[in-house]
Structures are given as structure tokens and as C-alpha cells.
CSV table of C-alpha atoms in Angstrom, one decimal:
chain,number,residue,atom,x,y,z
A,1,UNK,CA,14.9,52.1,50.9
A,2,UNK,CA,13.6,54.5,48.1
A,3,UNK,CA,13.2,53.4,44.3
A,4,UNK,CA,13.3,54.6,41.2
A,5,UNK,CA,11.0,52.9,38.6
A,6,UNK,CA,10.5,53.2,34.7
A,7,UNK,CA,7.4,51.4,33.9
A,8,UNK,CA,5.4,50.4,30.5
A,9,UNK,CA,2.1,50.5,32.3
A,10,UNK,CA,-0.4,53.6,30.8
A,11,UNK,CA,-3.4,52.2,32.7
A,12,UNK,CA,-2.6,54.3,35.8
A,13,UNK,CA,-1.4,57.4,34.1
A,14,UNK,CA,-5.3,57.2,32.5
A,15,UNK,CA,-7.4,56.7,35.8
A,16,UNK,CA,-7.4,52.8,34.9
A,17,UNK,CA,-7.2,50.3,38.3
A,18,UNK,CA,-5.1,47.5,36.3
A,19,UNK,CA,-2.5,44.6,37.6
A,20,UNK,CA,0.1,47.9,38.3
A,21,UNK,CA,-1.8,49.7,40.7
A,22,UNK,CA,-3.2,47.0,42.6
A,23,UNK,CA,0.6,45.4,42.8
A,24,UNK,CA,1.7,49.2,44.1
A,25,UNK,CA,-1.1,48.7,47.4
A,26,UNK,CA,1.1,45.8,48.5
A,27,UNK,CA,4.5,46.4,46.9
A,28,UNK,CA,4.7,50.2,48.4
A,29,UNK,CA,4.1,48.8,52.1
A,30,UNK,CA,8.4,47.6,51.7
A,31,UNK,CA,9.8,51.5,50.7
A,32,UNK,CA,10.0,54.3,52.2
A,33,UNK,CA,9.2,56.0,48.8
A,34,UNK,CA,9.0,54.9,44.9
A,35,UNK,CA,8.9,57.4,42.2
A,36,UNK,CA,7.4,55.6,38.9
A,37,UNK,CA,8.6,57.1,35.5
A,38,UNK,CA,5.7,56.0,33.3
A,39,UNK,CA,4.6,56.6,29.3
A,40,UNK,CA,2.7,59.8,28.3
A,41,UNK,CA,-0.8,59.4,28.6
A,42,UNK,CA,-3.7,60.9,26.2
A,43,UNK,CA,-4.0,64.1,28.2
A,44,UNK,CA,-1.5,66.3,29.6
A,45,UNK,CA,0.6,65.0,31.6
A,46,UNK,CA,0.4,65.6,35.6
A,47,UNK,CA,2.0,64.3,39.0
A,48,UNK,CA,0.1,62.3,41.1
A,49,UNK,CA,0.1,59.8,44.0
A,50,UNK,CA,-1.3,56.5,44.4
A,51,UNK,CA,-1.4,54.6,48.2
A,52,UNK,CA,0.4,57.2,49.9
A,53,UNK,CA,4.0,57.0,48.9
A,54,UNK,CA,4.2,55.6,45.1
A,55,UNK,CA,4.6,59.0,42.8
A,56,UNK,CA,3.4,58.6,39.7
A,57,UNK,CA,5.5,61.3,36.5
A,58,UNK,CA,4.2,60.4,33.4
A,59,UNK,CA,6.5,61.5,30.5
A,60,UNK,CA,5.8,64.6,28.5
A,61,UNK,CA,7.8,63.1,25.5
A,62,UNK,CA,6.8,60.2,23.1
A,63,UNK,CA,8.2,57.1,22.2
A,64,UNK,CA,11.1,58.4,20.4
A,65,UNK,CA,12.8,61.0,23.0
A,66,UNK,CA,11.9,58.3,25.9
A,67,UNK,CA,16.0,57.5,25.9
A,68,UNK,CA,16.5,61.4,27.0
A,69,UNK,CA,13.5,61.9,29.2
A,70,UNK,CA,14.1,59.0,31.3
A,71,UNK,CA,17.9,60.4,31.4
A,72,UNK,CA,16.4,63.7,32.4
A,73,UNK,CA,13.6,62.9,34.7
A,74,UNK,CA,15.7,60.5,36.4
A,75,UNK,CA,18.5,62.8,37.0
A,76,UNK,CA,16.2,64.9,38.6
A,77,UNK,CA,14.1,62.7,40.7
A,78,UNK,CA,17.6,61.1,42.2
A,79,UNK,CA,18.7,64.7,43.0
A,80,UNK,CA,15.8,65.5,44.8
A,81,UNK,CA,14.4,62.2,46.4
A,82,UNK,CA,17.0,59.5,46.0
A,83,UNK,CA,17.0,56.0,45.8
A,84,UNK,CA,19.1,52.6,46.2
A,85,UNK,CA,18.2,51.2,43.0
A,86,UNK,CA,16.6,51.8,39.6
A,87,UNK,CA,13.8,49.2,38.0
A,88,UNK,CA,13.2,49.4,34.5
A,89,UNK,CA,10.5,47.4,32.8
A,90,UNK,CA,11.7,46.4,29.2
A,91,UNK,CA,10.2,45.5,26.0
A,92,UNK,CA,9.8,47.0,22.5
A,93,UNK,CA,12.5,49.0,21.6
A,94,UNK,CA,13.9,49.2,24.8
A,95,UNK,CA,14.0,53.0,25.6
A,96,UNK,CA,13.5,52.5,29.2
A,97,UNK,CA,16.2,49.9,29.6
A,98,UNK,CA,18.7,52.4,27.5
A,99,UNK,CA,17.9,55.8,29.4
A,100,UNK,CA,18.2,53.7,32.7
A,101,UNK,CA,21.4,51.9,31.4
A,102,UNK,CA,22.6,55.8,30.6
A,103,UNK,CA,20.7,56.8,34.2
A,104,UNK,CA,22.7,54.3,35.8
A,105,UNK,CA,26.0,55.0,34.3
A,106,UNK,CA,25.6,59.0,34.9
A,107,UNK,CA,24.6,58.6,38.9
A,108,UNK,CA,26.0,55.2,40.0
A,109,UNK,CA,22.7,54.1,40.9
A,110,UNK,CA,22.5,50.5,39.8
A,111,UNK,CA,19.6,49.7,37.7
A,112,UNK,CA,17.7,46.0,37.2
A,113,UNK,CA,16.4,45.4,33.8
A,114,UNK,CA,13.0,43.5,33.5
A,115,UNK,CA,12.3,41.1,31.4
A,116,UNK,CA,8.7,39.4,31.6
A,117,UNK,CA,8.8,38.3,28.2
A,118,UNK,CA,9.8,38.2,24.6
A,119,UNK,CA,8.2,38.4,21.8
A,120,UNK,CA,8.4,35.6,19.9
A,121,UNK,CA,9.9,33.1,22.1
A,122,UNK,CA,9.4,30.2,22.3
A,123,UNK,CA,7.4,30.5,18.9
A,124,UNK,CA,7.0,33.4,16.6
A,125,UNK,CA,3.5,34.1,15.8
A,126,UNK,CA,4.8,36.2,12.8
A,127,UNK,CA,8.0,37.9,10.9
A,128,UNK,CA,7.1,40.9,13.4
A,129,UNK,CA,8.0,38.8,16.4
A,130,UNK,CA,10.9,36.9,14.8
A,131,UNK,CA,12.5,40.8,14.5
A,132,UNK,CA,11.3,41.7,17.8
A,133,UNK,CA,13.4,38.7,19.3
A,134,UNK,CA,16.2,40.0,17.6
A,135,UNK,CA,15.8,43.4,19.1
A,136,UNK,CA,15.7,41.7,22.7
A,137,UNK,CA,18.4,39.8,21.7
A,138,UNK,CA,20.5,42.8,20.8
A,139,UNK,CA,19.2,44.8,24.0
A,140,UNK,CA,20.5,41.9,26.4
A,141,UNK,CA,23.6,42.1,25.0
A,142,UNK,CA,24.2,45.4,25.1
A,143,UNK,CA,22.9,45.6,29.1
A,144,UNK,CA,24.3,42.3,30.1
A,145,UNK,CA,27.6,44.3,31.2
A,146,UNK,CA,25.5,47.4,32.7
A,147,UNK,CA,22.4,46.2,34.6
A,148,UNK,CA,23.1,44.9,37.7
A,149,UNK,CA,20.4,42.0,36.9
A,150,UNK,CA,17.7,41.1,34.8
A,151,UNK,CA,15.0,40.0,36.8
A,152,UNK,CA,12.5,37.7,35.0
A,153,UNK,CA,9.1,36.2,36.3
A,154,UNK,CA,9.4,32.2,35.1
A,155,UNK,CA,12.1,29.9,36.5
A,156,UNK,CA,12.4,27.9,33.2
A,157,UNK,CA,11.8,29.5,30.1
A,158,UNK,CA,13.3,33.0,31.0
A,159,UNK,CA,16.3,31.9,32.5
A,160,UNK,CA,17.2,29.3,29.4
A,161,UNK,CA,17.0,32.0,26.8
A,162,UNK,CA,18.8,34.8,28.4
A,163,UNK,CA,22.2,31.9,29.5
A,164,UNK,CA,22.0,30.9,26.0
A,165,UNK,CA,22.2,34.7,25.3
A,166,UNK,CA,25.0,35.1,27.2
A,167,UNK,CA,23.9,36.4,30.5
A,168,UNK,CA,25.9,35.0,33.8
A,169,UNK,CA,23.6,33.1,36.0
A,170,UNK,CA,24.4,35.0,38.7
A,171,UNK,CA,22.8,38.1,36.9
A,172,UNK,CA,19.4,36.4,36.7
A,173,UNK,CA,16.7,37.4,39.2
A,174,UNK,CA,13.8,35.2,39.2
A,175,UNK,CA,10.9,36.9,40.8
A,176,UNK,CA,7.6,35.7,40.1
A,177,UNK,CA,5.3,38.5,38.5
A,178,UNK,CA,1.6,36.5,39.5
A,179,UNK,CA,0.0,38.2,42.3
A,180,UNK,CA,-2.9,36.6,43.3
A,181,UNK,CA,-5.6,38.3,45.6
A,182,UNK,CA,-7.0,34.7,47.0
A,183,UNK,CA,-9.8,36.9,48.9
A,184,UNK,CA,-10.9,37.7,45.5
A,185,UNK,CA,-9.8,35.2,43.0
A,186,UNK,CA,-11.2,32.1,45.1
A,187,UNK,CA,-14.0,29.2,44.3
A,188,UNK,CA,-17.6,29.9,44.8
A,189,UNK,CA,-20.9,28.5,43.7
A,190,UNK,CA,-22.1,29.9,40.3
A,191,UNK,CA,-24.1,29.1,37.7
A,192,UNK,CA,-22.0,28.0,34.0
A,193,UNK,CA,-22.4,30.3,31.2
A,194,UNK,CA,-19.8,28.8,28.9
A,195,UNK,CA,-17.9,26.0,28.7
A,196,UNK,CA,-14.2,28.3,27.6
A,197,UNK,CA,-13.1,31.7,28.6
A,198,UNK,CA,-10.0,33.8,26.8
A,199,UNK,CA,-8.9,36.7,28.6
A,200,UNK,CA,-6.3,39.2,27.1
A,201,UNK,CA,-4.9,42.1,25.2
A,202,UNK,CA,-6.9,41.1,21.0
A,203,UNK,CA,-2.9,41.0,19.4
A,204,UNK,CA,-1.2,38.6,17.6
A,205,UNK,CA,1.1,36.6,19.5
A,206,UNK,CA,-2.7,35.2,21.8
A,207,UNK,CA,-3.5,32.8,18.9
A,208,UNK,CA,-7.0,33.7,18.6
A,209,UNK,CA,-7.6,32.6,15.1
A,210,UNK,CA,-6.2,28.6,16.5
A,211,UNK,CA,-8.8,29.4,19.1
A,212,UNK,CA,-12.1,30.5,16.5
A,213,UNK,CA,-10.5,27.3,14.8
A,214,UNK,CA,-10.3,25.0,17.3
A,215,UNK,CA,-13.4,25.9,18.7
A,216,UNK,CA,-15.2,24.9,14.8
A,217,UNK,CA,-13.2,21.9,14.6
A,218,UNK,CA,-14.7,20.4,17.8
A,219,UNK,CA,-18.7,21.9,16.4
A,220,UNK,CA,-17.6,19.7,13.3
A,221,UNK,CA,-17.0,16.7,15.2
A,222,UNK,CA,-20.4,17.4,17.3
A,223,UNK,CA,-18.7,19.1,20.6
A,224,UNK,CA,-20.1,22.8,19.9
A,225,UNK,CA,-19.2,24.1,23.1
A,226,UNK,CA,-20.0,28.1,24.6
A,227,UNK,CA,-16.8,30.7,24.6
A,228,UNK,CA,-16.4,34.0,25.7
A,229,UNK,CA,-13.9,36.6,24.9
A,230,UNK,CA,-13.0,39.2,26.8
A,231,UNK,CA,-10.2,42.0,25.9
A,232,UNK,CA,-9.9,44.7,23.0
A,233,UNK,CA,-7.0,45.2,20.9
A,234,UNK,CA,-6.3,45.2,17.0
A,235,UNK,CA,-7.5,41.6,16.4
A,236,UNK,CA,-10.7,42.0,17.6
A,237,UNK,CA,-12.9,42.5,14.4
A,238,UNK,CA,-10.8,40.2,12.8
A,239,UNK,CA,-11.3,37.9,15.2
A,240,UNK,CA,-15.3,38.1,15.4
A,241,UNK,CA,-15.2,37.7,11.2
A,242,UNK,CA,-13.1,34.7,11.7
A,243,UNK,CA,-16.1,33.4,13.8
A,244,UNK,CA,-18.7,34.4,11.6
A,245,UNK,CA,-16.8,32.5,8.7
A,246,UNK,CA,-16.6,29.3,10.8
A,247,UNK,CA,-20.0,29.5,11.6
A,248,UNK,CA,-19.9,30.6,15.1
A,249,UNK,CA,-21.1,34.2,16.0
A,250,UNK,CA,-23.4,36.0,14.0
A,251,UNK,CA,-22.5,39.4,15.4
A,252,UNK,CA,-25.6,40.2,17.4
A,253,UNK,CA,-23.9,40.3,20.9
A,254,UNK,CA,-26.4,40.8,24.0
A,255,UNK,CA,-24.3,41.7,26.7
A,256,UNK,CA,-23.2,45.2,25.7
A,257,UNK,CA,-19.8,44.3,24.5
A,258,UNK,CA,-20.0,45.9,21.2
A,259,UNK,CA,-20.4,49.5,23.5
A,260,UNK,CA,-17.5,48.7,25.5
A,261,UNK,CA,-19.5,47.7,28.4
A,262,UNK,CA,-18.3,45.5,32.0
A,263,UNK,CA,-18.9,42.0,31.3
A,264,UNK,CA,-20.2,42.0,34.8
A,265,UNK,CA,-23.3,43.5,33.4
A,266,UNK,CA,-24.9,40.3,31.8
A,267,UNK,CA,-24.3,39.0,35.4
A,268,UNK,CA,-26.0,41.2,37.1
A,269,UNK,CA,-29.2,41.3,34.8
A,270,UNK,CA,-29.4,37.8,35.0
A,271,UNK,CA,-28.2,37.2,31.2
A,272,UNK,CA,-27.0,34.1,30.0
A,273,UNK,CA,-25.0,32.5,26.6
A,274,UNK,CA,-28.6,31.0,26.4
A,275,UNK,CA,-29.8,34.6,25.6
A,276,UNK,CA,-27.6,35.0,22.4
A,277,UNK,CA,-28.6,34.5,18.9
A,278,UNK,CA,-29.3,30.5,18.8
A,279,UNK,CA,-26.4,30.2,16.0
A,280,UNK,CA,-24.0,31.9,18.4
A,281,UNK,CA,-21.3,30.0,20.2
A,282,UNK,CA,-19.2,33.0,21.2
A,283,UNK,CA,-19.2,36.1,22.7
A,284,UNK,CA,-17.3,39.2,23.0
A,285,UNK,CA,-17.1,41.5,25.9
A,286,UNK,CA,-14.1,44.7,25.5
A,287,UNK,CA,-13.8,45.6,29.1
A,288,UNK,CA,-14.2,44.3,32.9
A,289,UNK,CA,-14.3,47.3,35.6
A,290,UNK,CA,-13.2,45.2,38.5
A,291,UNK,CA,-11.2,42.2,39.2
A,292,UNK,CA,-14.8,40.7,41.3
A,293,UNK,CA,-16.2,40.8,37.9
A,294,UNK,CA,-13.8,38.9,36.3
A,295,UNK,CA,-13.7,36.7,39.4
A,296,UNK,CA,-17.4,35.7,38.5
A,297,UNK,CA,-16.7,35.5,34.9
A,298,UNK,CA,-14.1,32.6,35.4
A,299,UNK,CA,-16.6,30.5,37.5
A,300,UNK,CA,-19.2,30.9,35.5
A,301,UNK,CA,-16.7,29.2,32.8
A,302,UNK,CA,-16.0,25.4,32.7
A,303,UNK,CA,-12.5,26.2,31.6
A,304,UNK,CA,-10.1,29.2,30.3
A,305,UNK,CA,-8.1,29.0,27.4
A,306,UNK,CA,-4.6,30.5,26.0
A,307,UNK,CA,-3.1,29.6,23.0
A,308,UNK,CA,-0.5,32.4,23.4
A,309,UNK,CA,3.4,31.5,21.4
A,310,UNK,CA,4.8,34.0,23.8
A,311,UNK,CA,3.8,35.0,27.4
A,312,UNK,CA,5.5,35.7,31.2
A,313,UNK,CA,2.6,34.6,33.0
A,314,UNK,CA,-0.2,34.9,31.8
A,315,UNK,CA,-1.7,36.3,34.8
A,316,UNK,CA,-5.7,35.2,33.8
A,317,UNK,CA,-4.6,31.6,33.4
A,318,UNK,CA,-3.6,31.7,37.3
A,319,UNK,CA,-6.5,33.6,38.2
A,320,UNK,CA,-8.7,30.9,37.1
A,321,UNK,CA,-7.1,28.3,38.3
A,322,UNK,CA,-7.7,30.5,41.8
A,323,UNK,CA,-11.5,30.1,41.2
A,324,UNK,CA,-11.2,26.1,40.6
A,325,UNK,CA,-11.1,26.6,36.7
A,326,UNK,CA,-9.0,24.6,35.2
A,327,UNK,CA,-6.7,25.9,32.1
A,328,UNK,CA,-6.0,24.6,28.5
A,329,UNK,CA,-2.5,26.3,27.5
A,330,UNK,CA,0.3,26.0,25.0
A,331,UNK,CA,3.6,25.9,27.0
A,332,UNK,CA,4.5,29.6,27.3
A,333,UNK,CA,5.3,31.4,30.6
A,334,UNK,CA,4.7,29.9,33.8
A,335,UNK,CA,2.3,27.7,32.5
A,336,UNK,CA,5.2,24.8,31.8
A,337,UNK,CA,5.6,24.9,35.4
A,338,UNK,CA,2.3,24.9,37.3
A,339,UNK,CA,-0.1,22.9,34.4
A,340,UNK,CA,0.0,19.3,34.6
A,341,UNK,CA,-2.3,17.5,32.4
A,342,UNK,CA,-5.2,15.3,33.5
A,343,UNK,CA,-4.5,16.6,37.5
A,344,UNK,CA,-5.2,20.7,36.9
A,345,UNK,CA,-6.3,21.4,33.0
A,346,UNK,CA,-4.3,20.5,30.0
A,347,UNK,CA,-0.6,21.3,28.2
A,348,UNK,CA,-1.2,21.5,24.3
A,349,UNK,CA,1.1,22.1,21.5
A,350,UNK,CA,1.0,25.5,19.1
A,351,UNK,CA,-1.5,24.0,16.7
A,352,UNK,CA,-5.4,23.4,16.4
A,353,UNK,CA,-5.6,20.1,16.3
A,354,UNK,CA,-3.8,19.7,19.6
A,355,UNK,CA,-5.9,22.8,20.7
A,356,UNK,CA,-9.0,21.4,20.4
A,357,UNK,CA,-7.8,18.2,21.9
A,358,UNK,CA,-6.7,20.1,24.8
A,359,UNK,CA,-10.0,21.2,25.2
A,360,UNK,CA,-11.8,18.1,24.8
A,361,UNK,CA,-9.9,16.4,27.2
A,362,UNK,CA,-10.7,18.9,29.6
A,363,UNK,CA,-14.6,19.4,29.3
A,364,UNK,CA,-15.0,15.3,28.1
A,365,UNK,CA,-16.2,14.0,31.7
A,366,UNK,CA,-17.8,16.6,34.0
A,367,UNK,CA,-16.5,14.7,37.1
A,368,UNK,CA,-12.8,15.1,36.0
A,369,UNK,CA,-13.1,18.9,35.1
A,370,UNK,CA,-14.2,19.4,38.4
A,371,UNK,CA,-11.5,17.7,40.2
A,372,UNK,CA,-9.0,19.4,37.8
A,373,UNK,CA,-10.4,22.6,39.1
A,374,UNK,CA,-9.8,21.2,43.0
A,375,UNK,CA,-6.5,20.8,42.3
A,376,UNK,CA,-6.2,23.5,40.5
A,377,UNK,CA,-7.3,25.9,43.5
A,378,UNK,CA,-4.5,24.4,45.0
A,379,UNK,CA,-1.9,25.0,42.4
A,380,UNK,CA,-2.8,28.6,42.5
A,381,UNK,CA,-2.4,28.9,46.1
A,382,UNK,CA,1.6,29.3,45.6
A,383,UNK,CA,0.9,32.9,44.2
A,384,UNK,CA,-0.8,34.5,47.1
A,385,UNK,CA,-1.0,38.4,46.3
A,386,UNK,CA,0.8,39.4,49.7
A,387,UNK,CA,3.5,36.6,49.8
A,388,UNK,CA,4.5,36.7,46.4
A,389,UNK,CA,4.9,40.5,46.6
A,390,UNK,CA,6.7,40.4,49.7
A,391,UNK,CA,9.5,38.3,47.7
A,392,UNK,CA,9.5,40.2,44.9
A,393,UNK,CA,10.4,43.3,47.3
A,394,UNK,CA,12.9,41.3,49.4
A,395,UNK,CA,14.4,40.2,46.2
A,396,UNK,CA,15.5,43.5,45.0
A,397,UNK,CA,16.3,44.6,48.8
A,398,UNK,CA,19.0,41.5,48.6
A,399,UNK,CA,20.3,42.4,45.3
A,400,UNK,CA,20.8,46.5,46.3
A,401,UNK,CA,22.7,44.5,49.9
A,402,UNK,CA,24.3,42.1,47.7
A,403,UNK,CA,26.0,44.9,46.1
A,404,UNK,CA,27.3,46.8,48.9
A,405,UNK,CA,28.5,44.0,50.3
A,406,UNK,CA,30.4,42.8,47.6
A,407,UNK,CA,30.9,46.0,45.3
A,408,UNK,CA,33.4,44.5,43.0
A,409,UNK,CA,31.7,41.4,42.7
A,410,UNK,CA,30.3,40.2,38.8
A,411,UNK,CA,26.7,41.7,39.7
């Protein structure tokens, strides 16, 4: 079986190892070939392969001709290669789901539309998101009637939202998106260097200001505990003044994160939160080369925090939770599944006060944080990388059989 795919993902395109690529190792191994439509990178755009048989074409068009080019390119690469099923990763404005929808329509090759998440459900972190929802909203009901599913990565939240946008249940895939590499995402013996970890794009819908907040609430009430951020994005230097306002970070980071430097590199220098500024209870790092490094990161971390209002996953949460870390999250994603609190971390509401209680409860009594973390090792377990891949392939195989067998059916 041979796919077409229209992806979101530029880390590729750009030399980048991200989630994408090292899903492709595993995910190519069930088709004979996939073709990946992705966005136009920084430099010209060129062909190339990754693990033999996954084809990379990044567009030569921006955001606004992506409707055509996706239309075009597709045509093309369905004359020339074939393929049983189209996969179109969708968010923003939708352009990949509307040139596959078109794609689809032209060629008869039935496309599934992805949905991982949407912006501003369950809670809107601003008036941005609130429209966003309303775009995603609008997009599912146009492709409701055209793609031959949407596949979604959460079997509660995902699922509620698009039956009470009118979607059939029989057109909702649910194929977890949390691939796990146990061999390197596991529990190992390793000296703490904070007591809360956030890992993620620096954007608005994370919630790092209730983070910075919570974090100075608990200093206020005596509980000044060690955090380290790690991801880039727009919020970043807001998010460092926040701290310097609440008394937490005087700017004077030591581990290279201010260059853009691997967070791995205080590790392997033997650095230590202990070597900050003495007024410093956060750090920043912008980038990690290798999922080993962030491995070490999150056991060197009593606990990982999100206090995302919209998420599918998120995937560092799980990853964690892998390394017997235990997580303090609002109820987005998966995390209303998998997180129980007081057994494996901590569920908390979208505000600081419940934040920061969240945490508390969590770091209170060594003993318990590390039992949380056992069972939180286990909890993890269900998203092995090679399993959870395998289903995610099998998944789409049944739906392209599905629809042979039964070519009149609703799907």
C-alpha cells in the first residue's frame, strides 16, 4: 500500500530530527512507498528521502497558494507513484485539508483529515483562539461530507467536540499520536537538578505566565522550588521578564541557553541549578539536539509541568512519565485519560491557584513523588513507539479495506 501525505511538519524539510522523522523510521516499515507533501522551508526547495522509502517534496509556494499546490503536486505524484489513500494533517487555515478535499474529489483517492487538536478547546487562552475554533469549526463542516474520516489522537476530548459538530461516529478514527521510544525514554539513576520541567513550543495557548505565577506564589508561601524551561517561540522574552518581575530569574543563564545551545550541555560539564545566580529559580534552555538529552533532562526533574488550555497529547508529558517523572497538567489532550491524581502526578484546573496546588501536591512528600513516578513508568508503557505505530498504520490500512469493501457505505 502506497500513501500520499500532506504534512505541517518543517523540521524535516530544514535538516531538523523531530517527532516526524523519527515516527517515519517505524511508520514507513507498513508501505511500500509514502510521498510526504510538506511546507516550504527557508532555502530552496529540493526532493529528498528519509529511511529508504518516505519522499520528502517540500512546497515551492507559501501559505496562501498551498490550496493549489497541494492540488497540483498531488495530481502529479498520484499519476506517477499512486496511492490508496491521502493523509492530510490539519490546522490553521486549513489549506492542506482543502487542496486534499479538492485532491480527493479530482482523483477519487479518498483522503483522511487529521485533527490532533484545536485551538482553543477546551479553553481559549485568547480572542485569537476563540476565532481559530471557529475556523476548525467551519473546516469540519465543510469536510465532514468529503473526508473519508477524521482521525484524531485522544479518545475523549477529540471525539466529544467533533459529534457535537456534527460529524458521524463512524467517521471518527481514533489513533493515538504518542510514540514512545521505551529504549530511550525509560527510568535511570540521575542526580535532581530541579524540582519542575516545561517542555514546548514558547506560544500562547502553554500557559507559561500561570506557570512564572504559580511558581511565585508557592516562593511566597516558602516552597521556592527549581524550574527549567526548555523550547523557543514568541513568548519567550516575555516569559523570562515575567520571571524577573516575580522575582525569579535574574537573566544571567549559565547553561548556554541564551546562544541557543543543547540543554544536554550543562549535563555533560557537570553544571547544576546550584551554579545559577543564587536569586535564580528558573532556567531557560531554546533547544535539545537529541531525544537522550531530553531523556536526561526529565530525570534530572522531580516533576514536568503543562498548563496548556489546548493540546492533542502533549507528547513531553508522556515522555516523562516514561522516565518515572510524574506530571502536573490541566485536563487537555490525553492527559484526562492517563493522569490520575495522587497514583501518577496530578490533574489541575486552568488557574494558578490550582496550579500551584498541583504542584505542591506532587513535590510535598519525597516518598510519594517517587511512587507517583513508579506508576507512572507504567502508565506510559501503553504508548510503546513500535506498537502504537503499528496501529496507527493498521488503522488507516482498515479504513482504505473498509472502503472497498463497502464503497457505498457512510465512510
Amino acid at each position: 500500500m502506497r500513501l500520499l501525505m500532506v504534512s505541517g511538519d518543517r523540521q524535516v524539510s530544514i535538516g531538523e530530527t523531530g517527532p516526524f522523522f523519527a515516527m517515519q523510521r517505524e511508520f514507513s516499515r507498513h508501505f511500500e512507498r509514502i510521498d510526504v507533501i510538506c511546507p516550504r522551508p527557508p532555502r530552496p526547495p529540493t526532493v529528498f528521502k528519509i529511511h529508504d522509502n518516505v519522499h520528502l517534496h517540500p512546497s515551492s509556494e507559501g501559505r496562501s497558494k498551498m490550496v493549489r499546490y497541494v492540488r497540483t503536486k498531488g495530481r502529479e505524484l498520484l499519476g506517477e507513484h499512486g496511492a490508496s489513500l491521502i493523509v492530510s494533517h490539519d490546522y490553521g487555515w486549513f489549506y492542506n485539508g482543502i487542496g486534499s478535499a479538492r485532491l480527493s474529489r479530482e482523483t477519487g483517492v479518498p483522503y483522511v483529515s487529521e485533527l490532533h487538536h484545536v485551538p482553543g478547546h477546551p479553553v481559549a487562552a485568547d480572542l485569537r483562539e476563540r476565532f481559530d475554533k471557529r475556523v476548525a469549526r467551519a473546516y469540519v463542516r465543510y469536510a465532514t461530507h468529503k473526508a473519508a474520516a477524521f482521525r484524531v489522537v485522544n479518545h475523549v476530548e477529540m471525539p466529544e467536540l467533533l459529534r457535537s459538530w456534527g460529524v458521524p461516529e463512524e467517521k471518527i478514527l481514533v489513533l493515538p499520536s504518542l510514540y514512545i521510544d521505551l529504549s530511550v525514554f525509560k527510568p535511570a539513576e540521575a542526580p535532581v537538578e530541579q524540582d519542575v520541567c516545561f517542555v514546548g513550543r514558547m506560544v500562547d495557548n502553554k500557559g507559561l505566565d500561570r506557570i512564572v505565577d504559580a511558581l511565585a506564589l508557592l516562593a511566597k508561601d516558602g516552597m521556592r522550588l527549581k524550574a527549567l524551561f526548555v523550547g523557543k517561540g514568541p513568548r519567550l522574552a516575555a516569559t523570562k521578564e515575567r520571571a524577573r518581575k516575580r522575582g525569579l530569574y535574574s537573566g544571567a543563564d549559565k547553561d548556554g541557553s541564551t546562544s541557543g545551545s543543547s540543554a544536554t550541555e550543562a549535563a555533560a560539564t557537570g553544571a547544576s541549578a546550584a551554579e545559577t545566580a543564587a536569586t535564580d529559580a528558573l532556567r531557560f534552555v531554546e533547544w535539545v539536539a537529541a531525544p537522550t538529552d531530553l531523556a536526561e533532562i526529565y530525570r534530572r526533574s522531580r516533576a514536568v509541568v503543562c498548563a496548556s488550555t489546548c493540546e492533542g497529547g502533549p507528547r513531553f508529558t508522556v515522555e516523562a512519565m516514561a522516565c518515572g517523572t510524574p506530571v502536573v497538567s490541566t485536563r487537555v489532550g490525553v492527559m484526562n485519560e492517563i493522569v490520575r491524581t495522587g497514583e501518577n502526578g496530578a490533574l489541575v484546573g486552568f488557574d494558578v491557584q490550582s496550579l500551584a496546588q498541583g504542584m505542591r501536591d506532587v513535590l510535598g512528600d519525597e516518598e510519594r513523588r517517587r511512587r507517583m513516578g513508579a506508576e507512572a513508568v507504567q502508565t506510559a508503557s501503553q504508548f510503546e513507539y513500535a506498537t502504537t505505530i503499528r496501529g496507527y498504520a493498521n488503522g488507516l490500512k482498515a479504513l482504505v479495506e473498509d472502503r472497498a469493501a463497502h464503497p457505498h457505505s457512510a465512510r
